[in-house]
Short mmCIF file of C-alpha atoms in Angstrom, two decimals:
data_model
loop_
_atom_site.label_atom_id
_atom_site.label_comp_id
_atom_site.label_asym_id
_atom_site.label_seq_id
_atom_site.Cartn_x
_atom_site.Cartn_y
_atom_site.Cartn_z
CA MET B 541 -5.63 12.88 -97.04
CA SER B 542 -3.17 15.37 -95.62
CA GLU B 543 -3.10 18.81 -97.12
CA GLN B 544 -0.54 19.10 -99.92
CA LYS B 545 2.60 20.95 -98.88
CA LYS B 546 2.76 24.46 -100.29
CA LYS B 547 5.54 25.29 -102.71
CA THR B 548 8.32 27.55 -101.48
CA ARG B 549 8.09 31.02 -102.98
CA HIS B 550 11.18 32.88 -104.19
CA ILE B 551 10.95 36.67 -103.88
CA LEU B 552 13.37 39.41 -104.91
CA GLY B 553 12.67 43.04 -104.03
CA VAL B 554 13.59 45.49 -106.78
CA SER B 555 14.17 49.02 -105.49
CA GLY B 556 15.01 50.82 -108.71
CA GLY B 557 18.68 50.91 -107.74
CA LYS B 558 21.73 49.20 -109.21
CA ASP B 559 22.32 46.39 -106.70
CA SER B 560 18.86 44.83 -106.65
CA ALA B 561 18.64 45.17 -110.43
CA ALA B 562 21.98 43.42 -110.90
CA LEU B 563 20.88 40.67 -108.51
CA ALA B 564 17.70 40.11 -110.52
CA ILE B 565 19.79 39.80 -113.69
CA HIS B 566 22.34 37.56 -111.96
CA LEU B 567 19.63 35.13 -110.82
CA ARG B 568 17.35 35.34 -113.86
CA ASP B 569 18.22 31.89 -115.22
CA LYS B 570 19.07 30.30 -111.88
CA ILE B 571 15.83 30.49 -109.91
CA ASP B 572 12.58 29.18 -111.30
CA ASP B 573 9.36 31.12 -110.68
CA MET B 574 11.11 34.11 -109.11
CA GLU B 575 8.67 36.80 -107.98
CA TYR B 576 9.96 40.33 -108.51
CA VAL B 577 8.37 43.07 -106.42
CA PHE B 578 8.76 46.84 -106.41
CA CYS B 579 7.42 48.77 -103.42
CA ASP B 580 6.07 51.90 -105.06
CA THR B 581 5.33 54.84 -102.77
CA GLY B 582 3.84 56.77 -105.68
CA LYS B 583 6.45 59.45 -105.07
CA GLU B 584 9.41 57.96 -106.93
CA LEU B 585 11.41 59.78 -109.58
CA LYS B 586 10.37 59.20 -113.19
CA GLU B 587 13.91 57.88 -113.77
CA THR B 588 13.21 55.14 -111.22
CA TYR B 589 10.02 54.06 -112.95
CA GLU B 590 11.81 54.07 -116.30
CA PHE B 591 14.60 51.90 -114.90
CA VAL B 592 12.17 49.38 -113.40
CA ASP B 593 10.36 49.16 -116.75
CA LYS B 594 13.70 48.62 -118.51
CA LEU B 595 14.66 45.87 -116.06
CA GLU B 596 11.25 44.26 -116.46
CA ALA B 597 11.76 44.08 -120.22
CA TYR B 598 15.17 42.43 -119.80
CA LEU B 599 13.87 39.88 -117.30
CA ASN B 600 10.86 39.17 -119.52
CA ALA B 601 8.88 38.92 -116.31
CA HIS B 602 6.37 41.13 -114.57
CA VAL B 603 7.64 43.21 -111.66
CA ILE B 604 4.76 43.30 -109.18
CA ARG B 605 4.00 46.81 -107.94
CA LEU B 606 3.23 46.93 -104.24
CA PRO B 607 0.97 47.92 -102.63
CA LYS B 608 -1.09 48.60 -105.77
CA GLU B 609 -1.29 44.95 -106.80
CA LEU B 610 -2.20 43.61 -103.38
CA PRO B 611 -5.70 42.08 -103.16
CA GLY B 612 -8.12 44.60 -101.68
CA TYR B 613 -5.68 47.48 -102.12
CA SER B 614 -7.10 50.96 -101.67
CA ASP B 615 -5.41 53.79 -103.55
CA GLU B 616 -6.40 56.06 -100.68
CA LEU B 617 -3.65 54.55 -98.54
CA ASP B 618 -0.93 56.64 -100.13
CA PHE B 619 1.77 58.94 -98.79
CA ASP B 620 -0.51 61.97 -98.64
CA THR B 621 -3.16 60.09 -96.71
CA TYR B 622 -0.67 58.83 -94.16
CA THR B 623 0.81 62.31 -93.81
CA GLU B 624 -2.63 63.58 -92.84
CA LEU B 625 -3.12 60.67 -90.44
CA TYR B 626 0.20 61.58 -88.80
CA GLY B 627 -0.95 65.18 -88.38
CA GLY B 628 1.42 66.56 -90.98
CA PHE B 629 4.42 64.95 -89.28
CA LEU B 630 6.92 64.25 -92.05
CA PRO B 631 9.06 61.09 -91.97
CA SER B 632 12.62 61.43 -90.73
CA ALA B 633 15.62 59.33 -89.74
CA ALA B 634 14.13 59.11 -86.24
CA ASN B 635 10.64 58.17 -87.45
CA ARG B 636 10.59 56.41 -90.81
CA TRP B 637 6.86 55.80 -90.97
CA CYS B 638 7.05 56.05 -94.76
CA THR B 639 9.21 52.93 -94.94
CA LYS B 640 6.94 50.98 -92.59
CA LYS B 641 3.60 51.99 -94.08
CA LEU B 642 4.46 52.12 -97.78
CA LYS B 643 7.16 49.46 -98.08
CA LEU B 644 7.55 47.05 -95.17
CA ASP B 645 3.87 46.50 -94.38
CA PRO B 646 2.88 45.86 -98.04
CA PHE B 647 5.88 43.55 -98.48
CA GLU B 648 5.01 41.54 -95.35
CA LYS B 649 1.39 41.31 -96.47
CA PHE B 650 2.52 40.10 -99.90
CA ILE B 651 4.59 37.36 -98.24
CA GLY B 652 1.78 36.29 -95.97
CA ASP B 653 2.24 32.94 -94.23
CA ASP B 654 3.88 31.19 -97.17
CA THR B 655 7.33 29.66 -96.96
CA VAL B 656 9.56 32.22 -98.67
CA VAL B 657 13.19 32.64 -99.69
CA ASN B 658 13.92 36.37 -99.84
CA TYR B 659 16.87 37.43 -102.01
CA VAL B 660 18.74 40.59 -100.96
CA GLY B 661 21.41 42.38 -102.98
CA ILE B 662 24.03 43.12 -100.34
CA ARG B 663 27.41 43.01 -102.09
CA ALA B 664 30.51 41.13 -100.96
CA ASP B 665 32.39 44.41 -100.41
CA GLU B 666 29.75 45.88 -98.09
CA ASN B 667 29.50 45.81 -94.33
CA ARG B 668 25.80 46.41 -93.84
CA VAL B 669 22.58 44.55 -93.20
CA GLY B 670 19.56 44.93 -95.46
CA TYR B 671 15.93 44.35 -94.65
CA ILE B 672 15.50 40.98 -92.98
CA SER B 673 12.01 39.82 -92.15
CA THR B 674 11.51 38.57 -88.61
CA LYS B 675 8.77 36.21 -89.76
CA GLY B 676 9.63 32.58 -89.12
CA ASN B 677 8.44 31.52 -92.57
CA VAL B 678 11.01 33.71 -94.35
CA LYS B 679 14.62 32.78 -95.10
CA THR B 680 16.84 35.66 -96.27
CA VAL B 681 19.81 34.92 -98.53
CA PHE B 682 22.61 37.08 -99.95
CA PRO B 683 23.75 35.68 -103.32
CA PHE B 684 26.32 38.42 -104.00
CA ILE B 685 28.10 37.62 -100.75
CA GLU B 686 27.96 33.88 -101.50
CA ASP B 687 29.31 34.45 -105.04
CA ASN B 688 31.83 37.11 -103.94
CA ILE B 689 30.40 39.82 -106.21
CA ASP B 690 31.45 43.38 -105.35
CA LYS B 691 30.53 46.79 -106.74
CA GLU B 692 32.69 46.31 -109.82
CA GLY B 693 30.94 42.99 -110.43
CA VAL B 694 27.53 44.64 -110.10
CA LEU B 695 28.43 47.30 -112.66
CA ARG B 696 29.73 44.62 -115.01
CA ILE B 697 26.48 42.65 -114.73
CA LEU B 698 24.41 45.72 -115.60
CA GLU B 699 26.68 46.68 -118.48
CA ASP B 700 26.84 43.18 -119.98
CA ALA B 701 23.04 42.95 -119.84
CA GLY B 702 22.68 46.27 -121.63
CA VAL B 703 20.56 47.61 -118.78
CA GLY B 704 23.13 50.05 -117.44
CA LEU B 705 22.61 52.35 -114.49
CA PRO B 706 19.56 54.41 -113.55
CA THR B 707 20.04 57.92 -114.95
CA TYR B 708 19.39 59.53 -111.57
CA TYR B 709 22.89 58.41 -110.54
CA GLU B 710 24.12 61.38 -112.56
CA TRP B 711 23.09 63.59 -109.64
CA ARG B 712 21.73 61.35 -106.88
CA SER B 713 23.26 58.55 -104.87
CA ARG B 714 20.20 56.38 -104.21
CA SER B 715 16.72 55.39 -105.28
CA GLY B 716 13.68 56.33 -103.25
CA CYS B 717 11.11 59.10 -103.06
CA TYR B 718 12.00 62.38 -104.74
CA PHE B 719 11.70 64.08 -101.34
CA CYS B 720 13.68 61.48 -99.38
CA PHE B 721 14.94 63.11 -96.19
CA TYR B 722 18.25 61.25 -96.52
CA GLN B 723 19.26 63.44 -99.45
CA SER B 724 22.27 65.71 -99.07
CA LYS B 725 22.01 69.39 -99.87
CA ALA B 726 23.74 68.71 -103.18
CA GLU B 727 21.06 66.14 -104.03
CA TRP B 728 18.25 68.52 -103.08
CA LYS B 729 19.84 71.11 -105.37
CA GLY B 730 20.10 68.44 -108.05
CA LEU B 731 16.36 67.80 -107.67
CA LYS B 732 15.68 71.51 -108.06
CA GLU B 733 17.77 71.66 -111.22
CA ARG B 734 16.51 68.41 -112.81
CA HIS B 735 12.92 68.44 -111.56
CA PRO B 736 11.95 71.95 -110.39
CA ASP B 737 8.29 70.91 -110.31
CA LEU B 738 9.03 68.11 -107.83
CA PHE B 739 11.19 70.41 -105.73
CA LYS B 740 8.23 72.79 -105.45
CA GLU B 741 5.97 69.90 -104.49
CA ALA B 742 8.43 68.87 -101.77
CA MET B 743 8.42 72.42 -100.42
CA LYS B 744 4.61 72.33 -100.10
CA TYR B 745 4.85 69.53 -97.54
CA GLU B 746 6.88 71.71 -95.17
CA LYS B 747 4.53 73.40 -92.75
CA ASP B 748 5.22 74.94 -89.37
CA ASP B 749 7.99 72.89 -87.74
CA PHE B 750 7.62 69.91 -90.08
CA THR B 751 10.57 70.02 -92.48
CA TRP B 752 12.49 67.49 -94.57
CA ARG B 753 15.79 68.56 -93.03
CA GLU B 754 16.75 69.19 -89.43
CA ASP B 755 18.69 72.34 -90.33
CA GLY B 756 15.90 74.27 -92.01
CA LYS B 757 13.36 74.41 -94.80
CA LEU B 758 14.09 73.71 -98.44
CA GLU B 759 13.54 77.35 -99.33
CA ASP B 760 16.53 78.15 -97.10
CA ILE B 761 18.71 75.84 -99.20
CA VAL B 762 17.65 77.70 -102.32
CA LYS B 763 18.20 81.13 -100.78
CA HIS B 764 21.58 80.14 -99.39
CA ASP B 765 22.65 78.79 -102.76
CA VAL B 766 21.67 82.06 -104.47
CA VAL B 767 23.53 84.11 -101.86
CA LYS B 768 26.60 81.91 -102.18
CA LYS B 769 26.67 82.34 -105.96
CA GLU B 770 26.26 86.10 -105.66
CA LYS B 771 29.08 86.34 -103.12
CA SER B 772 31.29 84.18 -105.32
CA LYS B 773 30.83 86.66 -108.17
CA THR B 774 31.43 89.76 -106.08
CA ASN B 775 34.34 88.37 -104.07
CA SER B 776 36.60 87.00 -106.77
CA ASN B 777 39.63 88.21 -104.79
CA SER B 778 38.42 86.78 -101.52
CA SER B 779 40.77 85.03 -99.17
CA PRO B 780 40.99 81.21 -99.32
CA LEU B 781 39.33 81.14 -95.93
CA LEU B 782 36.25 82.90 -97.23
CA VAL B 783 36.15 80.58 -100.24
CA ASP B 784 36.29 77.61 -97.89
CA ILE B 785 33.43 78.98 -95.84
CA LEU B 786 31.24 79.64 -98.87
CA GLY B 787 31.90 76.17 -100.23
CA ASP B 788 31.22 74.36 -96.99
CA ASP B 789 27.47 74.11 -97.14
CA ASP B 790 27.45 70.51 -98.35
CA LYS B 791 29.48 69.13 -95.44
CA GLU B 792 26.85 67.47 -93.35
CA THR B 793 26.41 65.14 -90.43
CA VAL B 794 26.57 61.55 -91.63
CA TYR B 795 23.27 59.90 -90.73
CA GLU B 796 22.70 56.19 -90.48
CA LYS B 797 22.09 54.54 -93.83
CA PRO B 798 18.45 54.34 -94.90
CA CYS B 799 16.44 51.17 -94.81
CA LEU B 800 17.72 48.97 -97.58
CA ILE B 801 14.31 47.85 -98.70
CA CYS B 802 14.17 51.38 -100.14
CA HIS B 803 17.66 51.93 -101.39
CA LEU B 804 19.27 48.79 -102.72
#
């Protein structure tokens, strides 16, 4: 007797952001046996964890935490361990080892050799490509594009479901680790204001030439911000040019968008 054909698995990656959450809600009653997964680096914001829990309650389905729920998982394989293995070399836009080791590798291992349909929340109004597995057993689909759902549609889905937006959107533009190197200066300052303890933890990782930003250490951002505020107080009659200079610290080089397995 020939071996029974394995059932196709349906997998949707939840990042803790608005698009993947809206996609999960959009497909809740359309796809049977959907598997929801959240790649948890262990360094996410508490707002992200709260949002994933809230989504889980709405879906009435367990959101699998990777890599923690992988068979044979070792909690020693965390961000800090990999940082040591990389000799203190922090992840950056040029070397995103955090994405590979803590998100992509666990996700690929979770998929295994099964036949899988992977659902990705790229919207109809976006011109970007999310994470697409190169494994031959994985088919990636984009329901929002197929159903012509844009950003406004995503917000409507979240509002109608009563889930709403993650609260970190009040000061941050994406999900991901609290020390994500893709953050703008304004977002780093937002972290310092909202979570000063996490900002201090992020500073501890910076040693020697290993920094989260290419233009200096986090302590420099703090010092510059203090100096700017002091100058603003003492130069109330400054020329517009000086005001422009003092307010220009958040104009940055636009880097490529981060891996969308992190930031959907």
